[in-house]
Amino acid sequence: MKNPSHLPLVGALGLALLAFSPLAAQAAGYRFGTQSAAAEGSANSNGAEALDASTIFANPAGLTRLSGIRFSGVLDYVEPKVRFTDAGSYITSPESGLQPRATSQPGAVQSPAGPAYVPHFYASYQLNERMVAGFGTFVPWGAKLSYDDNWGGRYNIQKVVLKSIAFNPNLAFKVTDELSLAGGLVVQYMEGEIKRAVPYATAYTLGLQAAARQAAAAGAHALALELQQQAAQIFGNPAFDGSVAVDGKDWGFGYNLALLWEPVKDRTRIGLSYRSSVKQRLTGNGDWTQPANLPAAVLAAITAAPYDGQGKLDHNDSGASVSVRTPESLSTHIYQQVTPTIALMADATWMRQSRLEQLRIDFDSSTPDSISPEHWKDTLRLSLGANWKVHKDLTLRAGVAREKSPVPTSTRSPVLPDAHRNWTTLGANFIVGAHTTLDFAVGLIDVKDAAMDITDDAEGETPCNCSKARVRGNYQSKASFFGLQLNHKF
C-alpha cells in the first residue's frame, strides 16, 4: 500500500476548541458569549453600569460601586438551531486514480445542535471605603455538537464536546472619587473530546492495487484485473469505516485589568476592560477503532510501528496533546443616564482571534501530526442598549448587537460552522426585597447563512493524517436564549 497517510486523524480544532457547534450560535469564535443575565438584557452593552457582582466579568473596576457583601447567581438556557444542507460531499484518493465517491446525497440535512444550561456565580466583599474584593466563576468557552455517524462530513467530525470553567478573583481600588482600577487572576480549566470516522476502505483499496500491480508483473493478468475491480468496489465503502476518538484536559492561567471613570457623578461612566489570553496544552488519549471486516494484512500495515511514510500508519492507541491559546479581548464601554428614568449604554469589544493560524495534534506514537488550518481574523462586537425605569421596583432593558465571526469562508469547517451574527434582546430587573433583585433576559441571535466547502488535506503538508474528503454544503443557524439572575446583598 502506498501513501496511506491520507487517512484522517482528528481535526486539531475539534480537540482544542471543540467549538461551536451549538454554542457557536451564541457568540463568535468559540467564546460562550455572555456570563450575566443583567448584561444579556441589553445585548452585553452594560459594562459600565456596575449594578451587581456580575460586573466582575464585564468590568471589575465597577466593584467599587458595590457596598457590603454581594452575590449574583446566573443560569443561562441556550437553544440553538443549526441546520446543514449537503451540497454533494465526497471522498477522493489521488493515489488510487479512482473517481471520487459520494459520502452523502445532495440535499441531505443534519441538525447537530442541542440545548444547553450554563451557570455562573459572582460575589463581592467591601474591604473598606476604597477597596472591594470580588470572585467570579463562569463559563468562558464551550460547545456540544453531534452529527449522525453516516453524514457526509463524518471524516471531518462526528461528535465534539467542550467544557470549561474559569475562576477569577479580583481586587478593585478607588484611586479617586472619579477613577477606579481593578486587576485579577484567571485560573481556567478546559476539557474536551472529539470523534470522527476513519475511511480504512482507502487503505484497503491501495493495498489491492499494489497487489494487482505485483500480479501483473508476474504475468497473472486475470488476477490483476480481478484485484483492480475489487479495489474499485471497495473504495469509498462506509462498511470499512473505523473511528478515532481523542480527549484532552488542562489548567491554564491568565489575568484581567480594568478601569472605570465617572466624570459626571451618577450620570456618566466610561470603562475599559482587558482579558489576557490563556495558554493551555490539552493532554489526553487518542483511541483508534478499526472495523472487524478489515483483512489481517491491511490491519497489520495500519497498526505497524513506527510510521515509515510508506505503508505503516501506526494507528495504535496512544497519548495525544494539542496546544491552544485563547484570544485576549479589549472592551470599551459607556453608561449615560439621560433622564432620571432612562439610561443609554454602548460597548465595543475587540478580540485577537488572529492568533489562531493552525492547530496541530501531537500523538505520542510515531504517526504524523494532525493538522487543521484555521487562519482566523480579529473580531469586533458592537452593542447598544437602554434601561428604562418604569416603576421604582421595575427596570426594563433592551439591546442590539452586531458581532463578526473570526472564521474565513475558505477554512470554515463542520467543527466550527461560524458566521457573522446579530443580537436582539429584552430584559428586566425586579426589586423583590430590601436586599434582593431578580434579572430576566430573553434574546434572539440571527446568524448569517454560512457556505462551507473544505477538503481534509492539511493544506498540502506531507505526510499528513488526512482523508482527502471534501464536505460541501450550507449552514443556517440561529439561537434563542433565556437568562435568570438572582442578586442579593448581605
Coordinates of C-alpha atoms in Angstrom, one line a residue:
M1 CA 0.0 0.0 0.0
K2 CA 1.3 3.4 -0.9
N3 CA 0.9 6.7 0.9
P4 CA -1.7 5.6 3.4
S5 CA -1.1 8.8 5.2
H6 CA -4.2 10.0 3.5
L7 CA -6.1 8.5 6.4
P8 CA -7.6 11.1 8.9
L9 CA -6.6 11.6 12.4
V10 CA -8.7 14.1 14.2
G11 CA -9.1 17.8 13.4
A12 CA -7.0 19.7 15.9
L13 CA -9.6 22.4 16.1
G14 CA -12.0 19.8 17.4
L15 CA -9.9 18.8 20.4
A16 CA -8.6 22.3 21.2
L17 CA -11.7 24.3 20.7
L18 CA -14.3 21.7 20.1
A19 CA -16.1 24.8 19.3
F20 CA -19.1 25.9 18.1
S21 CA -21.3 23.9 17.2
P22 CA -24.5 24.6 19.2
L23 CA -23.0 27.2 21.4
A24 CA -21.4 28.8 18.3
A25 CA -24.8 30.3 17.7
Q26 CA -24.3 32.2 21.0
A27 CA -21.0 34.0 20.2
A28 CA -18.4 34.4 17.5
G29 CA -15.4 32.1 17.6
Y30 CA -15.6 29.6 20.4
R31 CA -16.5 32.0 23.2
F32 CA -19.7 31.3 25.1
G33 CA -20.8 34.8 24.6
T34 CA -22.4 36.0 27.8
Q35 CA -21.9 35.5 31.5
S36 CA -24.7 37.6 33.1
A37 CA -28.4 37.8 32.6
A38 CA -28.3 41.5 33.6
A39 CA -25.9 42.0 30.6
E40 CA -27.9 39.9 28.3
G41 CA -31.0 42.1 28.6
S42 CA -29.0 45.0 26.9
A43 CA -27.1 42.8 24.5
N44 CA -23.9 42.9 26.7
S45 CA -23.7 46.7 26.4
N46 CA -23.7 47.4 30.1
G47 CA -20.0 47.0 31.0
A48 CA -20.0 50.5 32.7
E49 CA -23.3 50.0 34.5
A50 CA -21.8 48.2 37.5
L51 CA -25.1 47.4 39.2
D52 CA -24.3 44.0 40.7
A53 CA -21.5 41.5 41.4
S54 CA -21.6 40.2 37.8
T55 CA -19.7 43.3 36.8
I56 CA -16.6 41.1 37.6
F57 CA -16.7 39.7 34.1
A58 CA -17.5 42.9 32.1
N59 CA -15.6 45.4 34.2
P60 CA -14.4 44.5 37.7
A61 CA -13.4 48.1 38.4
G62 CA -17.2 48.6 38.9
L63 CA -16.9 46.6 42.1
T64 CA -16.1 49.9 43.9
R65 CA -19.7 50.9 43.4
L66 CA -20.9 48.0 45.4
S67 CA -21.2 48.1 49.2
G68 CA -21.3 45.3 51.8
I69 CA -21.3 41.7 50.6
R70 CA -23.0 40.9 47.3
F71 CA -23.9 37.7 45.5
S72 CA -25.1 37.1 41.9
G73 CA -26.1 33.6 40.6
V74 CA -26.8 33.2 36.9
L75 CA -28.4 30.4 34.9
D76 CA -28.5 30.6 31.1
Y77 CA -30.5 28.4 28.8
V78 CA -29.4 28.4 25.2
E79 CA -31.4 26.7 22.4
P80 CA -29.5 26.8 19.1
K81 CA -31.0 25.8 15.8
V82 CA -28.3 24.7 13.4
R83 CA -29.3 23.1 10.0
F84 CA -26.7 21.8 7.5
T85 CA -27.8 21.0 3.9
D86 CA -25.4 18.9 2.0
A87 CA -24.4 20.1 -1.5
G88 CA -22.6 16.9 -2.6
S89 CA -19.8 15.8 -0.3
Y90 CA -17.4 13.2 -1.4
I91 CA -14.1 11.4 -0.7
T92 CA -11.1 11.2 -3.1
S93 CA -7.9 9.2 -3.3
P94 CA -5.5 10.8 -5.9
E95 CA -3.0 7.9 -5.3
S96 CA -5.6 5.3 -6.4
G97 CA -6.6 7.1 -9.6
L98 CA -10.2 6.2 -8.9
Q99 CA -13.1 8.7 -9.3
P100 CA -14.4 10.5 -6.2
R101 CA -17.1 8.7 -4.3
A102 CA -20.1 10.4 -2.7
T103 CA -20.3 10.4 1.1
S104 CA -23.8 11.9 1.1
Q105 CA -26.7 12.7 -1.1
P106 CA -27.1 16.4 -2.1
G107 CA -29.9 17.9 -0.1
A108 CA -29.3 15.6 3.0
V109 CA -29.9 17.6 6.2
Q110 CA -28.2 17.5 9.6
S111 CA -29.3 19.2 12.8
P112 CA -26.3 18.7 15.1
A113 CA -27.1 21.3 17.8
G114 CA -28.8 20.8 21.1
P115 CA -29.8 22.9 24.1
A116 CA -27.5 23.7 27.0
Y117 CA -27.9 25.0 30.6
V118 CA -24.9 27.1 31.7
P119 CA -24.4 28.5 35.3
H120 CA -22.2 31.4 36.5
F121 CA -21.6 32.8 40.0
Y122 CA -20.2 36.1 41.4
A123 CA -19.5 37.6 44.8
S124 CA -18.0 40.8 46.2
Y125 CA -16.9 42.0 49.6
Q126 CA -16.3 45.6 50.5
L127 CA -13.0 45.7 52.4
N128 CA -13.1 49.4 53.2
E129 CA -14.3 52.6 51.7
R130 CA -11.9 52.4 48.7
M131 CA -11.2 48.7 48.2
V132 CA -13.5 45.8 47.2
A133 CA -12.6 42.2 46.6
G134 CA -14.6 40.1 44.1
F135 CA -14.7 36.5 42.9
G136 CA -16.3 35.1 39.7
T137 CA -16.8 31.6 38.5
F138 CA -18.1 31.5 34.9
V139 CA -18.0 29.5 31.6
P140 CA -15.8 31.3 29.1
W141 CA -15.8 28.7 26.3
G142 CA -18.0 25.7 25.5
A143 CA -19.6 23.6 22.8
K144 CA -21.6 20.5 22.2
L145 CA -22.3 19.1 18.8
S146 CA -23.3 15.7 17.4
Y147 CA -23.7 14.7 13.8
D148 CA -25.2 11.4 12.5
D149 CA -22.5 8.7 12.2
N150 CA -23.1 8.3 8.4
W151 CA -23.4 12.0 7.5
G152 CA -21.4 13.4 4.6
G153 CA -18.7 15.1 6.7
R154 CA -18.1 12.2 9.0
Y155 CA -14.4 12.1 8.1
N156 CA -14.1 15.7 9.4
I157 CA -16.3 15.4 12.6
Q158 CA -18.9 13.2 14.1
K159 CA -19.1 14.4 17.7
V160 CA -17.4 17.3 19.6
V161 CA -17.8 18.4 23.2
L162 CA -16.0 21.2 25.1
K163 CA -16.4 22.1 28.8
S164 CA -14.6 24.9 30.5
I165 CA -14.7 26.9 33.7
A166 CA -12.8 30.0 34.9
F167 CA -12.1 31.1 38.5
N168 CA -11.5 34.8 38.6
P169 CA -10.5 36.6 41.9
N170 CA -10.3 40.4 41.5
L171 CA -9.3 43.4 43.6
A172 CA -10.8 46.8 42.8
F173 CA -9.4 50.1 44.2
K174 CA -10.9 53.6 44.2
V175 CA -8.0 55.8 43.3
T176 CA -10.1 59.0 43.4
D177 CA -13.8 59.6 43.7
E178 CA -14.0 59.5 39.9
L179 CA -11.5 56.8 39.0
S180 CA -11.4 53.1 39.9
L181 CA -8.9 50.4 38.9
A182 CA -9.0 46.6 39.1
G183 CA -7.0 43.6 38.4
G184 CA -7.5 39.9 38.7
L185 CA -6.1 36.4 38.2
V186 CA -7.8 33.9 35.8
V187 CA -7.5 30.2 36.6
Q188 CA -9.1 28.3 33.7
Y189 CA -9.8 24.6 33.3
M190 CA -10.7 23.1 29.9
E191 CA -11.5 19.6 28.8
G192 CA -12.8 18.3 25.5
E193 CA -13.4 15.2 23.4
I194 CA -13.9 14.6 19.7
K195 CA -14.7 11.7 17.4
R196 CA -14.5 11.3 13.7
A197 CA -14.7 8.4 11.2
V198 CA -11.6 6.9 9.5
P199 CA -12.0 5.6 5.9
Y200 CA -10.0 2.4 6.1
A201 CA -11.5 1.5 2.8
T202 CA -9.0 3.7 1.1
A203 CA -6.0 1.9 2.7
Y204 CA -7.7 -1.4 1.6
T205 CA -8.1 -0.1 -1.9
L206 CA -4.4 0.9 -2.2
G207 CA -3.3 -2.4 -0.9
L208 CA -5.4 -4.2 -3.5
Q209 CA -4.0 -2.0 -6.3
A210 CA -0.5 -2.8 -5.1
A211 CA -1.2 -6.5 -5.2
A212 CA -2.7 -6.1 -8.7
R213 CA 0.5 -4.5 -9.9
Q214 CA 2.5 -7.3 -8.5
A215 CA 0.2 -9.9 -10.2
A216 CA 0.5 -8.1 -13.5
A217 CA 4.3 -8.0 -13.2
A218 CA 4.3 -11.8 -12.6
G219 CA 2.1 -12.3 -15.7
A220 CA -1.1 -13.1 -13.8
H221 CA -3.2 -10.6 -15.8
A222 CA -6.6 -12.2 -14.9
L223 CA -5.8 -12.0 -11.2
A224 CA -4.6 -8.4 -11.6
L225 CA -7.8 -7.4 -13.3
E226 CA -9.9 -9.1 -10.6
L227 CA -7.9 -7.2 -7.9
Q228 CA -8.4 -3.9 -9.7
Q229 CA -12.1 -4.5 -9.9
Q230 CA -12.3 -5.4 -6.2
A231 CA -10.4 -2.2 -5.4
A232 CA -12.9 -0.1 -7.3
Q233 CA -15.8 -1.7 -5.5
I234 CA -14.2 -1.2 -2.0
F235 CA -13.1 2.4 -2.4
G236 CA -15.5 4.8 -0.5
N237 CA -17.4 1.9 1.1
P238 CA -18.5 3.0 4.5
A239 CA -18.7 -0.6 5.7
F240 CA -14.9 -0.3 6.2
D241 CA -15.1 2.9 8.3
G242 CA -13.3 2.9 11.6
S243 CA -13.0 5.8 14.0
V244 CA -10.7 7.8 16.2
A245 CA -11.7 9.5 19.5
V246 CA -9.4 12.0 21.2
D247 CA -9.8 13.6 24.6
G248 CA -7.7 16.1 26.5
K249 CA -7.7 18.5 29.5
D250 CA -5.6 21.1 31.2
W251 CA -5.4 24.0 33.6
G252 CA -4.2 27.5 32.4
F253 CA -3.6 30.9 33.9
G254 CA -4.2 34.5 32.7
Y255 CA -5.2 37.9 34.1
N256 CA -7.5 40.8 33.6
L257 CA -7.3 44.6 34.1
A258 CA -10.0 47.3 34.2
L259 CA -10.7 50.9 34.9
L260 CA -13.9 52.9 35.4
W261 CA -14.0 56.6 35.2
E262 CA -17.0 58.7 36.3
P263 CA -16.6 62.2 35.0
V264 CA -20.1 63.2 35.9
K265 CA -21.3 61.6 39.2
D266 CA -24.2 59.2 38.8
R267 CA -24.7 60.2 35.2
T268 CA -21.7 59.3 33.0
R269 CA -19.3 56.4 33.3
I270 CA -16.6 55.2 30.9
G271 CA -14.9 51.9 31.2
L272 CA -12.0 49.9 29.8
S273 CA -11.5 46.2 30.4
Y274 CA -8.8 43.8 29.2
R275 CA -8.7 40.0 29.5
S276 CA -5.4 38.2 28.6
S277 CA -5.1 35.1 26.6
V278 CA -4.7 31.8 28.4
K279 CA -2.2 29.2 27.2
Q280 CA -3.1 25.6 27.6
R281 CA -1.9 22.2 26.4
L282 CA -4.8 19.8 26.4
T283 CA -3.4 16.3 27.1
G284 CA -5.2 13.1 26.9
N285 CA -5.6 10.0 24.7
G286 CA -6.1 9.0 21.1
D287 CA -8.2 5.8 20.7
W288 CA -8.4 4.1 17.3
T289 CA -11.0 1.6 16.3
Q290 CA -10.7 -0.5 13.1
P291 CA -13.6 -2.3 11.5
A292 CA -13.8 -6.1 12.2
N293 CA -14.1 -6.9 8.5
L294 CA -10.7 -5.4 7.6
P295 CA -8.3 -8.1 6.2
A296 CA -5.5 -9.0 8.6
A297 CA -2.8 -7.8 6.1
V298 CA -4.4 -4.4 5.9
L299 CA -4.8 -4.2 9.7
A300 CA -1.2 -5.2 10.2
A301 CA 0.0 -2.4 7.9
I302 CA -2.2 0.1 9.6
T303 CA -1.1 -0.6 13.1
A304 CA 2.6 -1.3 12.4
A305 CA 5.1 1.0 14.1
P306 CA 6.9 3.1 13.6
Y307 CA 5.3 5.1 10.8
D308 CA 7.6 4.9 7.8
G309 CA 5.8 7.0 5.3
Q310 CA 5.1 4.1 3.0
G311 CA 2.7 1.5 4.5
K312 CA 2.7 1.8 8.2
L313 CA 0.3 4.2 9.8
D314 CA 0.8 3.4 13.5
H315 CA -2.9 3.7 14.2
N316 CA -2.4 2.5 17.7
D317 CA -3.9 3.9 20.9
S318 CA -1.5 6.5 22.4
G319 CA -1.3 9.7 24.3
A320 CA -2.2 12.9 22.4
S321 CA -2.0 16.6 23.0
V322 CA -2.6 20.0 21.4
S323 CA -1.6 23.5 22.4
V324 CA -4.3 26.2 22.4
R325 CA -4.1 29.9 23.3
T326 CA -7.5 31.6 23.9
P327 CA -7.7 35.1 22.4
E328 CA -7.3 38.2 24.5
S329 CA -10.0 40.8 24.5
L330 CA -10.3 44.6 25.0
S331 CA -13.6 46.3 25.7
T332 CA -14.6 49.9 25.9
H333 CA -18.0 50.9 27.3
I334 CA -20.0 53.9 28.3
Y335 CA -23.0 54.4 30.5
Q336 CA -25.1 57.6 30.3
Q337 CA -28.0 58.5 32.5
V338 CA -30.1 60.6 30.0
T339 CA -33.1 61.3 32.3
P340 CA -33.9 60.1 35.8
T341 CA -35.6 57.1 34.3
I342 CA -33.7 56.4 31.0
A343 CA -30.1 55.3 30.6
L344 CA -28.2 54.5 27.4
M345 CA -25.2 52.1 27.1
A346 CA -22.7 51.1 24.5
D347 CA -19.9 48.6 24.3
A348 CA -17.2 47.7 21.7
T349 CA -15.2 44.5 22.3
W350 CA -12.2 43.5 20.2
M351 CA -10.8 40.0 20.3
R352 CA -7.4 38.9 19.0
Q353 CA -8.7 35.8 17.2
S354 CA -6.0 36.1 14.6
R355 CA -3.6 34.2 16.9
L356 CA -5.3 31.0 15.6
E357 CA -3.5 30.2 12.3
Q358 CA -3.2 26.5 12.6
L359 CA -3.8 23.8 15.2
R360 CA -1.8 20.6 15.4
I361 CA -2.4 17.4 17.4
D362 CA 0.7 15.7 18.5
F363 CA 0.4 11.9 19.1
D364 CA 2.8 10.1 21.4
S365 CA 3.0 7.4 18.8
S366 CA 5.1 7.8 15.7
T367 CA 2.1 8.7 13.5
P368 CA 2.3 12.2 11.9
D369 CA 0.6 15.2 13.5
S370 CA -2.9 16.0 12.6
I371 CA -3.2 19.5 11.2
S372 CA -6.2 21.8 11.0
P373 CA -5.8 25.1 9.1
E374 CA -7.8 28.0 10.6
H375 CA -6.4 31.4 9.6
W376 CA -8.8 33.3 11.8
K377 CA -9.3 37.0 11.8
D378 CA -9.6 39.5 14.7
T379 CA -13.2 40.3 15.6
L380 CA -15.3 43.2 16.8
R381 CA -18.6 43.2 18.6
L382 CA -20.6 46.5 18.8
S383 CA -23.5 46.6 21.3
L384 CA -26.1 49.3 22.1
G385 CA -28.6 49.1 25.0
A386 CA -31.0 51.0 27.1
N387 CA -32.6 50.9 30.6
W388 CA -36.0 52.3 31.4
K389 CA -37.1 52.5 35.0
V390 CA -40.9 52.3 34.6
H391 CA -41.5 51.8 38.3
K392 CA -39.5 52.1 41.5
D393 CA -39.3 48.3 41.6
L394 CA -39.0 47.6 37.8
T395 CA -36.5 48.4 35.2
L396 CA -36.9 47.3 31.6
R397 CA -33.9 46.7 29.3
A398 CA -33.4 46.3 25.5
G399 CA -30.3 45.9 23.3
V400 CA -29.0 45.1 19.9
A401 CA -25.5 43.9 18.8
R402 CA -23.6 43.1 15.7
E403 CA -20.8 40.6 16.0
K404 CA -18.3 39.5 13.4
S405 CA -17.1 35.9 13.0
P406 CA -13.3 35.2 13.0
V407 CA -13.7 32.3 10.6
P408 CA -12.9 32.9 6.9
T409 CA -15.2 31.1 4.4
S410 CA -12.2 29.3 2.9
T411 CA -11.5 27.5 6.2
R412 CA -14.9 27.1 7.7
S413 CA -15.3 23.5 8.9
P414 CA -18.1 21.4 10.4
V415 CA -16.4 21.6 13.7
L416 CA -17.0 25.4 13.8
P417 CA -19.7 26.5 11.3
D418 CA -19.4 30.1 12.4
A419 CA -20.6 33.3 10.7
H420 CA -21.5 36.9 11.5
R421 CA -24.5 37.4 13.8
N422 CA -27.0 40.0 15.1
W423 CA -28.4 40.1 18.6
T424 CA -31.8 41.4 19.7
T425 CA -32.5 41.2 23.4
L426 CA -35.0 42.2 26.1
G427 CA -34.6 42.1 29.8
A428 CA -36.0 43.3 33.1
N429 CA -34.7 43.9 36.7
F430 CA -37.2 43.4 39.6
I431 CA -36.6 44.6 43.1
V432 CA -38.2 41.7 45.1
G433 CA -37.0 42.6 48.6
A434 CA -35.0 45.1 50.5
H435 CA -31.7 43.4 49.6
T436 CA -32.8 41.1 46.7
T437 CA -33.3 41.7 43.0
L438 CA -34.0 39.4 40.0
D439 CA -32.9 39.8 36.4
F440 CA -34.6 38.2 33.4
A441 CA -33.4 38.3 29.8
V442 CA -34.5 36.8 26.5
G443 CA -32.9 37.1 23.2
L444 CA -32.7 36.0 19.6
I445 CA -29.4 35.6 17.7
D446 CA -29.6 35.6 13.9
V447 CA -26.6 34.0 12.2
K448 CA -25.8 34.7 8.6
D449 CA -26.1 31.7 6.3
A450 CA -22.7 30.1 6.0
A451 CA -21.5 28.2 3.0
M452 CA -18.8 25.5 3.6
D453 CA -16.5 23.8 1.1
I454 CA -13.4 22.3 2.7
T455 CA -11.1 19.4 2.0
D456 CA -9.3 17.5 4.7
D457 CA -5.8 17.7 3.3
A458 CA -3.8 19.6 5.9
E459 CA -3.2 22.4 3.3
G460 CA -0.9 20.1 1.4
E461 CA 1.5 19.4 4.2
T462 CA 3.0 15.9 4.0
P463 CA 3.0 13.4 5.5
C464 CA -0.5 14.1 6.8
N465 CA -3.2 12.3 8.7
C466 CA -6.0 13.4 6.4
S467 CA -8.8 11.7 4.5
K468 CA -8.9 13.8 1.3
A469 CA -12.6 14.0 1.9
R470 CA -14.4 17.1 0.8
V471 CA -17.5 18.3 2.7
R472 CA -19.8 20.8 0.9
G473 CA -23.0 22.5 2.0
N474 CA -24.6 25.4 3.7
Y475 CA -25.4 26.2 7.3
Q476 CA -28.5 28.0 8.5
S477 CA -28.2 28.9 12.2
K478 CA -30.0 30.9 14.9
A479 CA -30.4 30.7 18.6
S480 CA -32.7 31.8 21.4
F481 CA -31.7 32.2 25.0
F482 CA -33.2 32.8 28.4
G483 CA -31.2 34.1 31.4
L484 CA -32.2 34.3 35.0
Q485 CA -30.1 36.0 37.7
L486 CA -30.5 36.4 41.4
N487 CA -28.8 39.2 43.2
H488 CA -28.6 39.6 47.0
K489 CA -26.9 42.0 49.4
F490 CA -26.0 40.6 52.8

